Coordinates of C-alpha atoms in Angstrom, one line a residue:
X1 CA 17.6 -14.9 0.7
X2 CA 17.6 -18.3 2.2
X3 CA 17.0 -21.4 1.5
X4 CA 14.7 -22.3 4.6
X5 CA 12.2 -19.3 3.7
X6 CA 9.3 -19.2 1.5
X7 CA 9.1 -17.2 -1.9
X8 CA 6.3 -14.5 0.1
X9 CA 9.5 -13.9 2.8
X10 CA 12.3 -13.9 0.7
X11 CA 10.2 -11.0 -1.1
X12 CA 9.3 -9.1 1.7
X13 CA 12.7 -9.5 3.7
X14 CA 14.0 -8.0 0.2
X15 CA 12.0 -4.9 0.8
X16 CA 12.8 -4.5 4.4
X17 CA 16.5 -4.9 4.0
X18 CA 19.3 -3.3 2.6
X19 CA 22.7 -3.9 1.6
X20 CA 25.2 -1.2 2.8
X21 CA 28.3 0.5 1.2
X22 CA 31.5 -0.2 2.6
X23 CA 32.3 2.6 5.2
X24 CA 35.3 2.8 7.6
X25 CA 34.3 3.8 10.8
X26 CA 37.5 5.1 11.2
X27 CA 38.2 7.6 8.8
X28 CA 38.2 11.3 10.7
X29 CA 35.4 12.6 7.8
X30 CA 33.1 10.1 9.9
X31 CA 33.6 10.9 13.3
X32 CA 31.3 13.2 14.9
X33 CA 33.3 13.2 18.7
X34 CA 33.0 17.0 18.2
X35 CA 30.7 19.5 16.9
X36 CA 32.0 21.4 13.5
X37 CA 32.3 25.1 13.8
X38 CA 30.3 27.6 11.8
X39 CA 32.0 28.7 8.5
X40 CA 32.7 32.2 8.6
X41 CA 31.6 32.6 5.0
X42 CA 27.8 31.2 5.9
X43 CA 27.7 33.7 9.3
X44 CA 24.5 35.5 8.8
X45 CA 23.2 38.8 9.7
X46 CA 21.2 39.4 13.0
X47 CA 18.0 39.0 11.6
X48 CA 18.3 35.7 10.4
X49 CA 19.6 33.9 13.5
X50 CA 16.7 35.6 15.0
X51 CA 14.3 33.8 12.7
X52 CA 15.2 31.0 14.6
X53 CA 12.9 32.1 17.5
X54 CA 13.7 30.8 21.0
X55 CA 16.1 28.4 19.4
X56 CA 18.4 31.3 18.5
X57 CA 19.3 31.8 22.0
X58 CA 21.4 28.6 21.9
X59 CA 24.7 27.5 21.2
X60 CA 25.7 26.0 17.9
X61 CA 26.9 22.7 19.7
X62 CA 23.5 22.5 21.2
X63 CA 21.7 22.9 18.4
X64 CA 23.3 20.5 16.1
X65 CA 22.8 17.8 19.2
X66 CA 19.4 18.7 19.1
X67 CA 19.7 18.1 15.6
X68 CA 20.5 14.3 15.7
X69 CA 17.4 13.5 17.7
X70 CA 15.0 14.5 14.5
X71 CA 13.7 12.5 11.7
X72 CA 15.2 13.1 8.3
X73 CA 11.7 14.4 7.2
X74 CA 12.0 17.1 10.7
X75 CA 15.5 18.2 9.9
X76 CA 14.7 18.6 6.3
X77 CA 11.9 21.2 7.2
X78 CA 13.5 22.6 9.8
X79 CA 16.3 23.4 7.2
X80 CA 14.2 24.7 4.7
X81 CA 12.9 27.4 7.8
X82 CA 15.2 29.8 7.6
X83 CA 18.9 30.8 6.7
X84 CA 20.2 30.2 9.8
X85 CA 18.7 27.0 10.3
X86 CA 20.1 25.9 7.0
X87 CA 23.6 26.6 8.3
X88 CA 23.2 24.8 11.7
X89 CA 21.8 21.6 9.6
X90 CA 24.2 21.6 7.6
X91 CA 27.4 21.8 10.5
X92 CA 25.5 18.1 11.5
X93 CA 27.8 15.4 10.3
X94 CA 25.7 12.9 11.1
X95 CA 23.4 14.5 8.7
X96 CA 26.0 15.2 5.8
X97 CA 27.2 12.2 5.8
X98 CA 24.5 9.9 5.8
X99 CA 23.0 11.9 2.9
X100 CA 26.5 11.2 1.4
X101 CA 27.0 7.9 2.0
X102 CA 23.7 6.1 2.1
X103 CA 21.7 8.1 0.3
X104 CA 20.1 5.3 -1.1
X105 CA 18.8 4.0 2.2
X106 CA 17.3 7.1 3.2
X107 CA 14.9 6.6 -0.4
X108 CA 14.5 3.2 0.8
X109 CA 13.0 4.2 3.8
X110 CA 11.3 6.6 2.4
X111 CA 9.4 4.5 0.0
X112 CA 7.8 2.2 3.0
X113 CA 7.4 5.0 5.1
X114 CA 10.3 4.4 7.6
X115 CA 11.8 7.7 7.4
X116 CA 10.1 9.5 10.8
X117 CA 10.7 6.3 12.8
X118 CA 14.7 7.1 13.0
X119 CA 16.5 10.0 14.3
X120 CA 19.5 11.3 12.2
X121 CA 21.7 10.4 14.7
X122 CA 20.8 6.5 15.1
X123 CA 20.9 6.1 11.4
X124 CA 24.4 7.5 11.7
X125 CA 25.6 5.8 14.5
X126 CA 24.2 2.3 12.6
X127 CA 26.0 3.8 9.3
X128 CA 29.3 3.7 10.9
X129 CA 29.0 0.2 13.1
X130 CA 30.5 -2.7 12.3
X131 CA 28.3 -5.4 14.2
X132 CA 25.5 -7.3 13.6
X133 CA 23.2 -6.8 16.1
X134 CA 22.4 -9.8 16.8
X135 CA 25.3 -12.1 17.0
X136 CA 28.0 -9.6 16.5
X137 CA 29.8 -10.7 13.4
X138 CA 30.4 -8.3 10.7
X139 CA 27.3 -7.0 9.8
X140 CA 26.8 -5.7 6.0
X141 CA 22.7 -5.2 6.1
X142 CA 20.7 -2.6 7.1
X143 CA 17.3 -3.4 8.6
X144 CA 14.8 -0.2 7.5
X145 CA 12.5 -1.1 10.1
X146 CA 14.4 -1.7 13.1
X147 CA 17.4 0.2 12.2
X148 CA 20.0 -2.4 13.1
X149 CA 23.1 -3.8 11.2
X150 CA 22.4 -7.8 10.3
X151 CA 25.2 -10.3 9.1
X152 CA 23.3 -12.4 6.5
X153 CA 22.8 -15.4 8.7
X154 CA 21.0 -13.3 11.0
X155 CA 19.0 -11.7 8.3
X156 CA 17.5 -14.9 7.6
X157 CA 16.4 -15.8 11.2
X158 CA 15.9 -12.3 12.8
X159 CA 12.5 -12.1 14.7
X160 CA 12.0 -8.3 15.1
X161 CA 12.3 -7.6 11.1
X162 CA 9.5 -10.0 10.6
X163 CA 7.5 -8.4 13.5
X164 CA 8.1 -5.1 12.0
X165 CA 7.2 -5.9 9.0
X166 CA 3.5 -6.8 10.6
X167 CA 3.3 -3.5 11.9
X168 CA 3.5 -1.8 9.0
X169 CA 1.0 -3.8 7.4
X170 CA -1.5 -2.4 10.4
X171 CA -1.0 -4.6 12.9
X172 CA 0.1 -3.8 17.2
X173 CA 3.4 -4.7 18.1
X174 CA 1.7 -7.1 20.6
X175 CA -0.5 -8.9 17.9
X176 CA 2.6 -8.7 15.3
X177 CA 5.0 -10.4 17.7
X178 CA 1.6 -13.3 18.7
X179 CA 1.1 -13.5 14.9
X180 CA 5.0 -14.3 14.0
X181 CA 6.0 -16.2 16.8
X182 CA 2.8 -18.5 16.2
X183 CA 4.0 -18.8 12.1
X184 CA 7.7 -19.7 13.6
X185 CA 6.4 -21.9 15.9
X186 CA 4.8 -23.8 13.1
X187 CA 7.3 -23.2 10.5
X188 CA 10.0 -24.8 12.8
X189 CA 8.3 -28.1 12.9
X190 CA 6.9 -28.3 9.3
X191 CA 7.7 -31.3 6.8
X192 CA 10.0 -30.1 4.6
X193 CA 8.7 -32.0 1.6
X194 CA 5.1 -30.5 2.7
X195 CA 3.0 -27.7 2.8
X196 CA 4.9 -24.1 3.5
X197 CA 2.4 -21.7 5.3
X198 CA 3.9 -18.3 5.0
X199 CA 2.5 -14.9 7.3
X200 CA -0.1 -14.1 5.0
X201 CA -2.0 -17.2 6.6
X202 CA -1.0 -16.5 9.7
X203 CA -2.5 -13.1 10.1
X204 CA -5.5 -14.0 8.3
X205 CA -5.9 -16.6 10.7
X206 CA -5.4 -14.3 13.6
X207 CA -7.8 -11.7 12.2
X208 CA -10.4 -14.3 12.5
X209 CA -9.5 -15.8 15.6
X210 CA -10.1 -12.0 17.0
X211 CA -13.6 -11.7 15.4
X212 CA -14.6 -15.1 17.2
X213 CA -13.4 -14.2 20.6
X214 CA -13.4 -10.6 20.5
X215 CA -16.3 -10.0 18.1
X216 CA -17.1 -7.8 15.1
X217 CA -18.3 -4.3 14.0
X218 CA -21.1 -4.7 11.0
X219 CA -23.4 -1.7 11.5
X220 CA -24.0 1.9 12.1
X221 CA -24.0 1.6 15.7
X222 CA -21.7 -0.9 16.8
X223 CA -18.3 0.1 18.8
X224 CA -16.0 0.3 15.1
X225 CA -13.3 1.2 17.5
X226 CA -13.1 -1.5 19.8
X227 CA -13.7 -4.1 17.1
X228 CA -10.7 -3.5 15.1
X229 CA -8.5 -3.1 18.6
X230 CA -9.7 -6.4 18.9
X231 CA -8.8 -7.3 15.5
X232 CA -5.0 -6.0 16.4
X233 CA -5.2 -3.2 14.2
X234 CA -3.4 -0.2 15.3
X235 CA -4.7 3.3 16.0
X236 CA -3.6 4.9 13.4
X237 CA -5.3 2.1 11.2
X238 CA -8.4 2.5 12.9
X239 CA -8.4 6.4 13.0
X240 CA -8.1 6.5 9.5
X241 CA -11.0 4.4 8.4
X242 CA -13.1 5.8 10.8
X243 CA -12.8 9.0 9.4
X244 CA -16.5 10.4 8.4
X245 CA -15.6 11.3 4.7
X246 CA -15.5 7.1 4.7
X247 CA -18.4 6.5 6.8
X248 CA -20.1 5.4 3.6
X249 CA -17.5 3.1 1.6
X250 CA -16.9 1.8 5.5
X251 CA -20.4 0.5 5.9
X252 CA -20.2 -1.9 2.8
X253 CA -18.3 -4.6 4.9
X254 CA -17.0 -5.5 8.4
X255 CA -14.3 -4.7 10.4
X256 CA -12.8 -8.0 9.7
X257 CA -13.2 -7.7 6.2
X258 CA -11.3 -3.9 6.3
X259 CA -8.6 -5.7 8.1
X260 CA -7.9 -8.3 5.7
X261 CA -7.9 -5.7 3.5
X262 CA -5.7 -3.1 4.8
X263 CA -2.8 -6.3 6.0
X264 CA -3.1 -7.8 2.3
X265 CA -2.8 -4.6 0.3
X266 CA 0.1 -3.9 1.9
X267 CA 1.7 -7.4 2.7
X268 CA 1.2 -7.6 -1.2
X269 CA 2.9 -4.7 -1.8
X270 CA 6.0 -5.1 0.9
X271 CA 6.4 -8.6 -1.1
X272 CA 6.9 -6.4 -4.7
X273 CA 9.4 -4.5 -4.6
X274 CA 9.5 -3.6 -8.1
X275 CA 5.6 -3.4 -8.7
X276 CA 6.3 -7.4 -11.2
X277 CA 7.5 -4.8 -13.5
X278 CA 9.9 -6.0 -16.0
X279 CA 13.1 -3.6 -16.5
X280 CA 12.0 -3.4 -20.3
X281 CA 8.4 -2.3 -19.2
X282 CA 9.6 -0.2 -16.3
X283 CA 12.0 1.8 -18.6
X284 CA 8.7 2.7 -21.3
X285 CA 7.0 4.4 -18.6
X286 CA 6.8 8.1 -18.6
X287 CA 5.5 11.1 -17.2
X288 CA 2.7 12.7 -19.2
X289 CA -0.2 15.2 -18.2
X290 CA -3.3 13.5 -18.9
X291 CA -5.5 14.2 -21.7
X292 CA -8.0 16.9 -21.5
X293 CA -11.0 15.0 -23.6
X294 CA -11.0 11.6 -24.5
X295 CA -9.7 10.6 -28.1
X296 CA -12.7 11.2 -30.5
X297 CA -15.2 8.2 -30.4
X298 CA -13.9 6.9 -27.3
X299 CA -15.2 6.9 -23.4
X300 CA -13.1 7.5 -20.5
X301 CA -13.7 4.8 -17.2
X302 CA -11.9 4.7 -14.1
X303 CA -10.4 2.3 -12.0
X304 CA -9.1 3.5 -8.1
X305 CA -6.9 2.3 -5.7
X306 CA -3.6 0.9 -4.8
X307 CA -1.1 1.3 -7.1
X308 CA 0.4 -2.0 -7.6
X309 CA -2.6 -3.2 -7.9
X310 CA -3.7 -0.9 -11.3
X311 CA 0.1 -1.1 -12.5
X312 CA -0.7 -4.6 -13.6
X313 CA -2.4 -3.4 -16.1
X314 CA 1.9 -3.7 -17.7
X315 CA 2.7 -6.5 -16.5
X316 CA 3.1 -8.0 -19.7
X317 CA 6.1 -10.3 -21.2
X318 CA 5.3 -8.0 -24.7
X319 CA 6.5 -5.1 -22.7
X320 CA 4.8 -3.0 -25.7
X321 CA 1.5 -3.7 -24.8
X322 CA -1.1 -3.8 -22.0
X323 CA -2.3 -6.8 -20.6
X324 CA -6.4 -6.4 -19.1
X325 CA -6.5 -9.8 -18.2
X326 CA -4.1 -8.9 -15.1
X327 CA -7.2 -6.7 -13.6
X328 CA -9.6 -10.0 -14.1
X329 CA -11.6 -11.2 -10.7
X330 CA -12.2 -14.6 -10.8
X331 CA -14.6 -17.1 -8.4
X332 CA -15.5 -17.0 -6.0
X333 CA -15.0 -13.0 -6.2
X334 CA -17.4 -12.6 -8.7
X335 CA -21.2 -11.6 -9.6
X336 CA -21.3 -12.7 -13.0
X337 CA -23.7 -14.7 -14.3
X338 CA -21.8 -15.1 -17.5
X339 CA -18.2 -16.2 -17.1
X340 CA -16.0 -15.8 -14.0
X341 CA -13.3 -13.2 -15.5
X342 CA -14.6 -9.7 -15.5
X343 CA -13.1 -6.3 -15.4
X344 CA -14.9 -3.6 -14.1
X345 CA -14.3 0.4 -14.5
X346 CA -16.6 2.9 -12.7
X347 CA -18.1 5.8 -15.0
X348 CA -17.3 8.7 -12.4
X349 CA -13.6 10.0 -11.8
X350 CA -14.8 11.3 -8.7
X351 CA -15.5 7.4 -7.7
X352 CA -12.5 6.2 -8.6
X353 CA -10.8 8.8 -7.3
X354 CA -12.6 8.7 -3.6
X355 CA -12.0 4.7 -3.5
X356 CA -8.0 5.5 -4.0
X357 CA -8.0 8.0 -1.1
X358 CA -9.6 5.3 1.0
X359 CA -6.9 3.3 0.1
X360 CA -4.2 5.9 0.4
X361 CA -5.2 6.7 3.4
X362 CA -5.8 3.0 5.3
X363 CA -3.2 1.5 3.4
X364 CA -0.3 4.2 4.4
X365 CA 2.6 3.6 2.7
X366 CA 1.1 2.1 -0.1
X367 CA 0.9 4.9 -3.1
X368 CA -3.0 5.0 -4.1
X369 CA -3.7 5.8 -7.9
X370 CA -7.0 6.3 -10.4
X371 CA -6.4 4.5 -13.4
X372 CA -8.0 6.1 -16.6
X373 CA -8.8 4.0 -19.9
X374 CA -10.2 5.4 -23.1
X375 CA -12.4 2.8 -24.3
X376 CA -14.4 3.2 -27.8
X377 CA -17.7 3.7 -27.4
X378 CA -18.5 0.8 -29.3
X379 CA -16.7 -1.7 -26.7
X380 CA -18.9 0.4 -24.2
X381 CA -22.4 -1.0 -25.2
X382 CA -20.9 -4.1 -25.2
X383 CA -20.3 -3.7 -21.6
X384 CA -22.8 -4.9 -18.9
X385 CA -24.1 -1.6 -17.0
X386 CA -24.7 -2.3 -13.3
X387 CA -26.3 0.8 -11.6
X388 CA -28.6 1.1 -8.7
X389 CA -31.4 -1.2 -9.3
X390 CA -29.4 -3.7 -11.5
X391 CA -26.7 -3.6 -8.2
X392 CA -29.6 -4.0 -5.9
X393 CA -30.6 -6.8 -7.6
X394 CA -27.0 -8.6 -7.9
X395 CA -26.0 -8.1 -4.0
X396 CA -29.7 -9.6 -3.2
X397 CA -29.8 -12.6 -5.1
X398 CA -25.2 -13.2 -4.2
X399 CA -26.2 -12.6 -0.5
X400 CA -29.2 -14.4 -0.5
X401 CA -27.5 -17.7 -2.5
X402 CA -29.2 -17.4 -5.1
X403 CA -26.7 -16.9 -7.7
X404 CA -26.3 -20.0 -10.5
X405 CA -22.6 -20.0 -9.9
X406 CA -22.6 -20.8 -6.3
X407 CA -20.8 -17.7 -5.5
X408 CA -20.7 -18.4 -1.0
X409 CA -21.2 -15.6 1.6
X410 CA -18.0 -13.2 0.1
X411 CA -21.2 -11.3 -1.4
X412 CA -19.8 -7.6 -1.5
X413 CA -16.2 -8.3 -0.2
X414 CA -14.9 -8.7 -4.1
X415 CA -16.3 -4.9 -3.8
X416 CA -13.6 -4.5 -1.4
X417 CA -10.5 -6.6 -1.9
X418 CA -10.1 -7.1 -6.1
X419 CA -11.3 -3.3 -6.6
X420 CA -14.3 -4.7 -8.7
X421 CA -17.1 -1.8 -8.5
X422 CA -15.7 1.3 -7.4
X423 CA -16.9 3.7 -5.2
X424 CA -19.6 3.5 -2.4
X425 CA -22.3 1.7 -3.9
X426 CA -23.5 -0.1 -1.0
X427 CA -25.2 1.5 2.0
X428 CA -25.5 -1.6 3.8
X429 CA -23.2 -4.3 5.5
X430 CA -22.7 -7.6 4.3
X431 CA -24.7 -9.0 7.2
X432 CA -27.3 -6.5 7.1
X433 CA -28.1 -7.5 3.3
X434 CA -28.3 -11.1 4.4
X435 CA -31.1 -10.7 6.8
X436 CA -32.9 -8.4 3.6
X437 CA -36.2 -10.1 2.7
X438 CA -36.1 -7.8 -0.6
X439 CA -33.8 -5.9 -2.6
X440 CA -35.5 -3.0 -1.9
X441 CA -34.5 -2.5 1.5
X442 CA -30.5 -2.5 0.3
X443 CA -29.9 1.6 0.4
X444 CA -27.5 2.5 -3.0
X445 CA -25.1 5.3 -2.2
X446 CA -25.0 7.8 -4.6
X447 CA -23.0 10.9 -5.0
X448 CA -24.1 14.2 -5.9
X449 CA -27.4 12.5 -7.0
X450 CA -25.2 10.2 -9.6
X451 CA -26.0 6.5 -9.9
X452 CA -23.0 3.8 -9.2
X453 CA -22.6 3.1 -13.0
X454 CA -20.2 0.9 -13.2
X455 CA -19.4 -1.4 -16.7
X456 CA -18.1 -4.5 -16.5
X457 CA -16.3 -6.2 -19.2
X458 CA -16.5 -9.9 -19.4
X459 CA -14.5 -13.0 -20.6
X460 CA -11.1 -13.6 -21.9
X461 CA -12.2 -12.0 -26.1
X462 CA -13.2 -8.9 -24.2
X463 CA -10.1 -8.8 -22.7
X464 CA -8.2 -9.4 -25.4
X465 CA -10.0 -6.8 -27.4
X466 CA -9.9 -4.5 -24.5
X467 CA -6.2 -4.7 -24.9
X468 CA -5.6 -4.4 -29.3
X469 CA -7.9 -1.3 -28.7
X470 CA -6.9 0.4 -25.6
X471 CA -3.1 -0.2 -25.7
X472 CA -1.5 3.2 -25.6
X473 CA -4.9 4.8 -24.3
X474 CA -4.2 4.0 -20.4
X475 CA -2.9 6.3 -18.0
X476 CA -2.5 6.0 -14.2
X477 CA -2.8 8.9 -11.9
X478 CA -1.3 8.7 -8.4
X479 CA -3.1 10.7 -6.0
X480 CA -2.6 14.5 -5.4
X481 CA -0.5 14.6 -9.4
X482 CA -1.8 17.5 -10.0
X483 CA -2.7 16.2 -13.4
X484 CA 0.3 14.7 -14.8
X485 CA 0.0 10.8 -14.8
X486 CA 2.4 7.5 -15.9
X487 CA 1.7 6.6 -19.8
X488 CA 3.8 4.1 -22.0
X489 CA 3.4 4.5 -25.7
X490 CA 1.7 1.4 -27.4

């Protein structure tokens, strides 16, 4: 949006702002100075207005003020309740209108997971202001985060929509507001004609500074809790990836490395609004339930996590075909002794599927998803198979720096961050493996008795032949689709 910003903020000020419709405050079918009465013709019997419970008791002015202190997501169910609760929603003008007139903000906060931070009623009252709320000129923006009007000026500058945007990617409000005001700080007296940090850095570098001074979490029995608090992660970040269906994937790295994580995935996405889709590529996709057996002589792998992340499998300037190359991991974020651009798939849904509700779940609002690839069998032994001993084998000699290509002490974190091998293969922290005099002493996780087997593909002709033979044979699942999945016809 400006000039003075960096390509990483204009992207993510894009997501977290909105242009509004022209409204005038004035005009009566705004106002709400008054409640509406109850139609007549939506007056219903005795034993609906009791459904209502305790509530029932109450006037309908009451009730509709009560009404403008919910979410959009609360006054929705609430609606849905009961018949009379359907008519008392729908006497709230502040709830009518805005679903009338900014409808299109309400999906927008929806998408990023803004919706239960807002009462109907402050949404409204924003809907039908004039001022930005900062300097007071004519404001035509909507901040989703903070629910404020913005001119564009202030847009540009506004503190508290960058902080906000830090909190959703995981952070406190006290370590989002120390991590921005340190980048502004800096960004105020950088040469122009120089390097542009932007808040990616920042936060990385903040993350860090917390594991130095506050320390870090690594194994079974150190305070998880307290190290990520440390790490400014909030508690609902922290909550969810100590949740004991992840103890396992958990243990494969540190609580530094899960923050990274969970700030990048979503800094990533809040900076993508439209997934680098083209229009043209977008448009192709469809809805389709997925297949029920592979095609005949093909092999179905799987691929989990966030969904930006596996929809680049289309971001391709041929908007017909699929690109594999977008999936690549690449030094130092590699264990291959061959080339440094693999793509790896695990054999097991149930894998792929279990890393992408790690991801849903840590990563809230970012939309987890399973990718699914029918690959002929005869690409598949051409694959490298990496499965219990043969992963024992490549996280000893990474972690012990013994690895030809130099790969440094990242080890198991391209397990993590690129979505590389997939699933909990590792029983053992980063650190713990380092100490290991032996690759026998590094535990392999294995679920319902199944071995990790994972298959990587490797170098820029496997790619390429990945995507001549797959295009049209790749679906993506988002989590809890019930079977139905995005597809785009070769």
């Amino acid at each position: 949006m400006a000039e003075d910003m960096n390509s990483y903020e204009n992207a993510l000020i894009q997501r977290l702002v909105l242009r509004l419709p022209k409204i005038d405050p004035t005009d009566d079918n705004l106002k709400v100075d008054r409640p509406a009465a109850m139609s007549s013709s939506v007056t219903r019997s005795p034993d609906a207005s009791a459904s209502l419970g305790t509530l029932g008791v109450l006037p309908l002015e009451l009730l509709q003020h009560i009404s403008e202190f919910l979410d959009f997501r609360s006054i929705s169910r609430l609606k849905r309740t009961c018949l009379r609760a359907r008519d008392v929603v729908e006497t709230v003008l502040a709830y009518s209108r805005t679903v009338m007139y900014a409808a299109k903000a309400l999906a927008a906060l929806g998408k990023i997971g803004m919706m239960r931070y807002h009462s109907v009623g402050a949404i409204y009252a924003t809907l039908v202001s004039r001022e930005c709320a900062s300097c007071g000129a004519s404001g035509v923006y909507l901040s989703l985060p903070t629910c404020e009007r913005f001119c564009y000026d202030c847009v540009c500058k506004n503190h508290a929509i960058r902080v906000a945007a830090l909190e959703i990617c995981g952070f406190t409000s006290a370590a989002a507001d120390e991590i921005f005001s340190a980048y502004e700080i800096y960004r105020d007296n950088w040469d122009s004609n120089g390097f542009q940090p932007n808040l990616l850095d920042f936060a990385i570098q903040f993350i860090e500074g917390g594991v130095y001074h506050q320390g870090n979490a690594i194994a079974y029995g150190d305070d998880w809790d307290s190290a990520l608090e440390g790490l400014g992660m909030r508690p609902e970040k922290r909550q969810a990836l100590l949740k004991a269906e992840h103890t396992d994937l958990r243990m494969r790295d540190t609580a530094e490395m899960w923050a990274k994580y969970i700030f990048e995935t979503v800094y990533e996405w809040l900076s993508d609004p439209d997934d680098g889709l083209t229009r043209a590529s977008a448009a192709k996709i469809q809805t389709v339930a997925l297949p029920a057996t592979p095609p005949q002589d093909h092999v179905m792998v799987y691929k989990g996590g966030p969904l930006h992340y596996l929809k680049r499998i289309w971001r391709s300037r041929d908007s017909n075909r699929v690109d594999f190359s977008k999936l690549f991991s690449r030094l130092p974020t590699d264990f291959s002794p061959v080339d440094n651009k693999m793509v790896y798939f695990a054999e097991s849904k149930l894998w792929a599927h279990r890393y992408a509700k790690l991801a849903d779940d840590i990563c809230y609002p970012v939309p987890a998803a399973t990718l699914h690839v029918a690959v002929p069998s005869s690409m598949i032994n051409q694959a490298i198979r990496i499965a219990d001993e043969d992963f024992k084998q490549l996280a000893f000699k990474c972690l012990q720096g013994r690895n030809r290509l130099g790969i440094r002490r990242q080890n198991l974190r391209p397990y993590l961050e690129a979505s590389l091998l997939l699933g909990p293969v590792c029983g053992n922290s980063t650190a713990q493996v380092e100490e290991f005099t032996d690759p026998d002493q590094i535990t392999v996780v294995k679920m319902g008795g199944e071995e990790p087997l994972q298959y990587a593909f490797v170098g820029d002709e496997m790619a390429l032949e990945l995507n001549n033979k797959c295009n049209g044979k790749v679906w993506i699942e988002e989590l809890n689709s019930q079977g139905m999945a995005m597809y785009r016809e070769a």
